[in-house]
XYZ file of C-alpha atoms in Angstrom:
360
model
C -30.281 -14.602 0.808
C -30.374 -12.869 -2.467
C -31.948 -9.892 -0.515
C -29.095 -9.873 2.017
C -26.221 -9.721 -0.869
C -27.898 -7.166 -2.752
C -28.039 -5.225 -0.065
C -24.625 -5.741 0.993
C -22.981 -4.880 -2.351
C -25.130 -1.932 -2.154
C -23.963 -0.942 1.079
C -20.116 -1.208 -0.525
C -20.741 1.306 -3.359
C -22.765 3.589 -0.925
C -19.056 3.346 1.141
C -16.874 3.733 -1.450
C -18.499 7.130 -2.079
C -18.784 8.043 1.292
C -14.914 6.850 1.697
C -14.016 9.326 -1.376
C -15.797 12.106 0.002
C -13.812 12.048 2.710
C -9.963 13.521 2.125
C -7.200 11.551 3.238
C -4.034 12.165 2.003
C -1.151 10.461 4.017
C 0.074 12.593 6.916
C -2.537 15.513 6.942
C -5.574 15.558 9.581
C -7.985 15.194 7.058
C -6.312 11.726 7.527
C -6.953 11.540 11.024
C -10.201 13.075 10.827
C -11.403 10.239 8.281
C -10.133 7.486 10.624
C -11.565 8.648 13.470
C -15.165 8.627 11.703
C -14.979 5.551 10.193
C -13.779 3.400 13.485
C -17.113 5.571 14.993
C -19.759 4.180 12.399
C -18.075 0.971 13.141
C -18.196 0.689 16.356
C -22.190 1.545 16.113
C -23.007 -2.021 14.695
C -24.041 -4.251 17.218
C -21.684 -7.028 17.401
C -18.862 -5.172 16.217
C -15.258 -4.574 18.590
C -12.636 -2.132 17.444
C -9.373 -2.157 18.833
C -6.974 1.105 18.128
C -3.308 1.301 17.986
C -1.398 3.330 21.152
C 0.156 5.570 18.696
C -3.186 5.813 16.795
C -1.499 4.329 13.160
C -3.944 1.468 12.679
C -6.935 -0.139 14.330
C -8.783 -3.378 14.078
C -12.224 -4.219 14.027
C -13.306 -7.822 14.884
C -17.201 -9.565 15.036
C -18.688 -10.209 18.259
C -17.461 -14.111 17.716
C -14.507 -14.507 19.964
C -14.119 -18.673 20.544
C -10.702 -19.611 18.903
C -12.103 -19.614 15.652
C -10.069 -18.635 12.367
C -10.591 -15.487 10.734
C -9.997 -13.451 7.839
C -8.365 -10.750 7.882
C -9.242 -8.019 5.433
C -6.178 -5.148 4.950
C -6.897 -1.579 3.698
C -5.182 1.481 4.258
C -7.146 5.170 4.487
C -4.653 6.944 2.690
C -4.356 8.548 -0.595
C -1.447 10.082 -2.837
C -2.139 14.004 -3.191
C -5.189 15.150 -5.990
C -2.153 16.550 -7.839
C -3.746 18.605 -10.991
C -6.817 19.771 -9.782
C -7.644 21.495 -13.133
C -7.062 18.308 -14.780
C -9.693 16.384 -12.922
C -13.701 15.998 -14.733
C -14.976 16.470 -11.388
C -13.475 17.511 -7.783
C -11.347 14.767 -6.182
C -13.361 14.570 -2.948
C -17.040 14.872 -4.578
C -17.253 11.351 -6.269
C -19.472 11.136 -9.248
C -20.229 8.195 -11.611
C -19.738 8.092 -15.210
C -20.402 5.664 -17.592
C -20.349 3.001 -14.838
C -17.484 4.015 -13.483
C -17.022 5.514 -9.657
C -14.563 8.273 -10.284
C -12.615 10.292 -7.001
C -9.186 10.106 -5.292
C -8.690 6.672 -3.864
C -11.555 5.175 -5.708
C -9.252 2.159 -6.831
C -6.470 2.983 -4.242
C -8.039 1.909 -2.252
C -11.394 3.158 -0.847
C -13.527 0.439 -3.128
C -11.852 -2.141 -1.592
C -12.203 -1.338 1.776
C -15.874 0.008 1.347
C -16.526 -3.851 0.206
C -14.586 -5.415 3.147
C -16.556 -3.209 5.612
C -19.660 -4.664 4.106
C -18.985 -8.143 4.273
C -17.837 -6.885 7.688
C -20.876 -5.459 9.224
C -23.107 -8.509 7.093
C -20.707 -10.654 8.945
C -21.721 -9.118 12.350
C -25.413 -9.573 12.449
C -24.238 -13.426 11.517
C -22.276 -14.186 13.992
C -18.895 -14.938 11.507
C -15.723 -14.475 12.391
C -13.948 -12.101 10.480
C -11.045 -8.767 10.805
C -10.797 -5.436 8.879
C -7.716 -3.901 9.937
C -7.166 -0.345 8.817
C -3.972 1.368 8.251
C -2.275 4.709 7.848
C 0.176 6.029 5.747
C 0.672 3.431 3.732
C 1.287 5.646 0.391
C 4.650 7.240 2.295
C 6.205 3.554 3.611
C 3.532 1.818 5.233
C 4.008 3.180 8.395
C 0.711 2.011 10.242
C 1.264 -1.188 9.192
C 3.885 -2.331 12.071
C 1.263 -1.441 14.648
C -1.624 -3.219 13.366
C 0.467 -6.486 13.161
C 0.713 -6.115 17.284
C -2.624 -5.487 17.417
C -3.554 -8.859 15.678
C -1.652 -10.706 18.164
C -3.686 -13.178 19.826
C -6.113 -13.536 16.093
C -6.416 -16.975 14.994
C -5.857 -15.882 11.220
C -7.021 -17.891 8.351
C -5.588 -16.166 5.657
C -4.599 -12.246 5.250
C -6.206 -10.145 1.812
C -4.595 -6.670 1.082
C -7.265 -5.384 -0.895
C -5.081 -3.137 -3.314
C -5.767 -2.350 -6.924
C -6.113 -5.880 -8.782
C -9.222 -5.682 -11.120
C -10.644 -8.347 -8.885
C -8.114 -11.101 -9.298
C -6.363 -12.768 -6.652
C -2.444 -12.041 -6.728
C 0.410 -13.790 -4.953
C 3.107 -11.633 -3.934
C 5.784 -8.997 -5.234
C 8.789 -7.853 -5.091
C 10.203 -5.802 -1.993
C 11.342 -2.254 -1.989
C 14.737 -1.121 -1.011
C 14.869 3.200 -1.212
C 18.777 3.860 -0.296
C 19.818 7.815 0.128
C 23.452 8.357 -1.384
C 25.182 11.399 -0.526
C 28.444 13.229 -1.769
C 30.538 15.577 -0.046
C 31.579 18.625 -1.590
C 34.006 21.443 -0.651
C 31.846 25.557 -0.857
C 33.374 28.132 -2.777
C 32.855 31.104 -4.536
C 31.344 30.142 -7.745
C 33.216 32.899 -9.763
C 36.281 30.465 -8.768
C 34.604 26.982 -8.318
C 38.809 26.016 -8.718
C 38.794 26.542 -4.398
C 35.626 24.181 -3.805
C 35.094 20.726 -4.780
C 31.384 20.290 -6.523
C 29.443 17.955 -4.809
C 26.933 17.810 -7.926
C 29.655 16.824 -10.186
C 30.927 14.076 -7.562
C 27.429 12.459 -7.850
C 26.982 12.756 -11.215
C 30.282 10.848 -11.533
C 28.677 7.898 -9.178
C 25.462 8.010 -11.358
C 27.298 6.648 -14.300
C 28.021 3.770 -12.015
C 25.200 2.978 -10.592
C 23.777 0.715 -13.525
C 26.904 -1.787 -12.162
C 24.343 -2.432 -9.034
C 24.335 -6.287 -8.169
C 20.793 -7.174 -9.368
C 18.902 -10.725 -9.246
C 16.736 -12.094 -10.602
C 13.579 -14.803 -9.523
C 11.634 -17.356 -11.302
C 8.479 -16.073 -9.666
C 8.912 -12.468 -8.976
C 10.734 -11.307 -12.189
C 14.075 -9.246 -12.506
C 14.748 -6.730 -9.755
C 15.458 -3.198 -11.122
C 16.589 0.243 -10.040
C 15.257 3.383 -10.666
C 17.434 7.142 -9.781
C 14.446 9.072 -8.289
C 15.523 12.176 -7.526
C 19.069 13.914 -7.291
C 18.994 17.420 -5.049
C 22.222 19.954 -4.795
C 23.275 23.353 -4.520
C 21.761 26.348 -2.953
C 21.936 29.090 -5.801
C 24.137 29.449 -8.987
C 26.780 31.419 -7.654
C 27.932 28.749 -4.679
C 30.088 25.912 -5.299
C 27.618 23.014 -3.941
C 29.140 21.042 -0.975
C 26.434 18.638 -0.856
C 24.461 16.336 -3.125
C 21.779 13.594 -2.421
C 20.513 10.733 -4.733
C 17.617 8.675 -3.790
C 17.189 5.262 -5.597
C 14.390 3.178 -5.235
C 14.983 -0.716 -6.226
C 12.546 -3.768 -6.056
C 14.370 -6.238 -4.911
C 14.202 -10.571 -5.075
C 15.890 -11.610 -2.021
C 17.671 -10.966 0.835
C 20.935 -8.993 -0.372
C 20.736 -5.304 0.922
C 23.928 -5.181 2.354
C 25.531 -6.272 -1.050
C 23.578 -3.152 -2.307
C 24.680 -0.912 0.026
C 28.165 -1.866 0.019
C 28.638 -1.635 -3.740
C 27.299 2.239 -3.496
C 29.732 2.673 -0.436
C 32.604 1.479 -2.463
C 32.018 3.743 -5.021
C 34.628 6.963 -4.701
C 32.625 9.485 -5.300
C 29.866 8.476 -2.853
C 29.982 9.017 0.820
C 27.142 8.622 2.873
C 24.561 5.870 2.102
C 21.269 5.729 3.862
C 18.505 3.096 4.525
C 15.031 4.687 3.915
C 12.741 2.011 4.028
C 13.661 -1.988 3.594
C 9.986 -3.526 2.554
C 10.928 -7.728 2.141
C 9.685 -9.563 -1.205
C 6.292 -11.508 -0.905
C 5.434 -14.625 -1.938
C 2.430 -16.968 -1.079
C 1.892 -20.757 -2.414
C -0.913 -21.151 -4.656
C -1.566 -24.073 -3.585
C -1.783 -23.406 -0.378
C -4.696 -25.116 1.375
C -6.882 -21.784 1.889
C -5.962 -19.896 -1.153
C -7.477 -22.554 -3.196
C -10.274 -22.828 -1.284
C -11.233 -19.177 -2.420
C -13.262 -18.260 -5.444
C -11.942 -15.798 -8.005
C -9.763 -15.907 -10.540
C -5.973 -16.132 -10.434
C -2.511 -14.675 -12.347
C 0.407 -15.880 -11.163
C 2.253 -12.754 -12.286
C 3.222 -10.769 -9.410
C 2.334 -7.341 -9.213
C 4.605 -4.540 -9.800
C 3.892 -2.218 -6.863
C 4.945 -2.984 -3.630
C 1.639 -3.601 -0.735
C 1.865 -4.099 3.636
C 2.013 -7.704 2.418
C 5.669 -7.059 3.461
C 5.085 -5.855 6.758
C 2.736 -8.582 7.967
C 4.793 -11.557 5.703
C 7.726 -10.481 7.804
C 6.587 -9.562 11.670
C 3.325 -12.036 12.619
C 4.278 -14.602 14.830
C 3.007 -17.039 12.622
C 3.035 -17.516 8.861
C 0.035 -16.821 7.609
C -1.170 -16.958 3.487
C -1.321 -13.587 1.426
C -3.211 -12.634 -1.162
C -3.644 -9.000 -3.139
C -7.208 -8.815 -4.466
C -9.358 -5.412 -4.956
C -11.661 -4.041 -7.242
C -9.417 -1.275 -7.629
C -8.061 -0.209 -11.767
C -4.299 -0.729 -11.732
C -4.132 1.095 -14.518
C -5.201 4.563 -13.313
C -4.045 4.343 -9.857
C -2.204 7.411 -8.362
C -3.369 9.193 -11.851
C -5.798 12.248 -12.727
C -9.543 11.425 -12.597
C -8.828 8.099 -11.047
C -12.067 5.896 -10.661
C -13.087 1.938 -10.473
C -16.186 0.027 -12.163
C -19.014 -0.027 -10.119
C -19.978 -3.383 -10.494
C -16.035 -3.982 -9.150
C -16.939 -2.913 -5.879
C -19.920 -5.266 -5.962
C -17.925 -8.103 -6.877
C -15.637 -7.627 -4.467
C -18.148 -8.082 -2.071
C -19.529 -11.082 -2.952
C -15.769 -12.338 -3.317
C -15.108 -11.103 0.372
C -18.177 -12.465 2.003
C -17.574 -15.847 0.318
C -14.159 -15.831 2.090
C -15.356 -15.612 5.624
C -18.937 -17.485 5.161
């Protein structure tokens, strides 16, 4: 027994850099390219079924055990956020390296460690006979968009409990709040800008809204904290010498409950605003503690939900059936998205040992 985990938490640091190696960044064929390879190792162990979306967005691979019982299903998505500052970085993104302990390369806490340890416990789980699900997303970094395929896919899966295996030093996480990224546009009038007096400035209509957009109907929840706004970008104008006719805002706000089109209609209402768009609508999450599985599992706990939003929302919302969350990885929160990104080694390990004592 001690043999077998050894080797299996082996196996899921011997992933994780085979995982980084591998580019990914959300909507390039290096994505692609790295899905395809990993559902083909996958489908090599003997025991092991994989199941692909139609539009190609997600697959899921299942054990050989296929008589009712309840499974866990393990969540990771391939994708990774853009190297950014390649000068900046110790050592090339895609060549990981480890330091001091430490497994450094993009994705190595978001979130290639995690899913390196649930394909462990995965193919461990395969030569046992144990039920048990790794589904595997794309683009999750640019609005979780292989997410609604996978749930269709895991129609029919007698699930147990879900994991999303995102950046959580290990400890098991309850929800978060959901995201709510609204385009606001105002309209303008082109002129000559040696007599911006004929146009009407588009820039200057938005920057007018701005100022008002701090009177946004926020809430607030006892478990998921205050709901906030952030102004993400503003874009205008063609070149100095135009009056601009259009300007766009995009605001991004996590969000408690269910009051979008209270949102929405305060921006509409505004009278410099007049276009407001929908860009993605991710629900808030929120699993009991005390629900029955979730405290069966070992790990530790924080009630404190985390501040970045996960597919949590996708699958929370659209399975048939209600099923518990959790948000537990071995990934850093703390240097997640940044230059020379990395995770403890001995995370990955325990988040194999905390994975296979899930499904065994």
């Amino acid at each position: 027994m001690v043999d077998e985990c050894a080797e299996m938490t082996e196996r899921a640091i011997e992933l994780a850099k085979r995982l980084i190696a591998m580019p990914s960044v959300s909507g390039s064929r290096e994505q692609d390219s790295t899905f395809d390879a990993i559902l083909e190792r996958v489908a090599m162990i003997p025991g092991a079924s994989v199941r692909i979306a139609d539009n190609r967005m997600s697959a899921i691979c299942r054990t050989g055990v296929d008589d009712g019982s309840q499974s866990v299903v393990f969540v990771g998505h391939i994708d990774t956020v853009p190297p950014m500052d390649l000068q900046s970085w110790q050592s090339p993104p895609c060549e990981p390296e480890v330091r001091e302990g430490r497994l450094f390369g993009r994705g190595s806490s978001d979130m290639k460690s995690g899913l390196a340890a649930a394909l462990a416990v995965f193919e461990r789980a395969c030569h046992e006979s144990i039920p048990c699900v790794v589904a595997i997303t794309k683009d999750e970094e640019i609005g979780c968009l292989g997410a609604p395929s996978a749930v269709e896919l895991l129609d029919g899966v007698n699930i147990a409990g879900m994991v999303i295996m995102e950046s959580t030093d290990n400890i098991i996480r309850f929800g978060h709040r959901g995201a709510l990224w609204l385009r606001a546009t105002s309209m303008g009038k082109a002129a000559h800008g040696s007599n911006p007096g004929l146009g009407v400035n588009a820039i200057l209509r938005m920057a007018r809204a701005a100022l008002q957009f701090k009177g946004i109907p926020l809430e607030d929840d006892p478990r998921l904290g205050a709901e906030t706004c952030n102004l993400g970008t503003i874009a205008g104008g063609e070149v100095p010498n135009i009056v601009p006719d259009r300007c766009s805002a995009t605001l991004d706000l996590r969000i408690v409950g269910d009051h979008s089109a209270a949102i929405v209609g305060y921006l509409k209402g505004l009278d410099t605003i007049d276009e407001v768009e929908v860009e993605l609508s991710l629900a808030p999450v929120w699993t009991d503690p005390d629900d029955s599985w979730v405290a069966s599992l070992r790990g530790r706990r924080d009630l404190q939900p985390v501040t970045y939003f996960t597919e949590a929302s996708i699958f929370a919302e659209r399975l048939r059936r209600r099923v518990p969350i959790i948000i537990c990885g071995p990934g850093d929160p703390t240097c997640v998205h940044g230059v020379n990104e990395s995770v403890p080694v001995d995370a990955i390990a325990h988040a194999a040992e905390l994975y296979w004592s899930y499904v065994s």
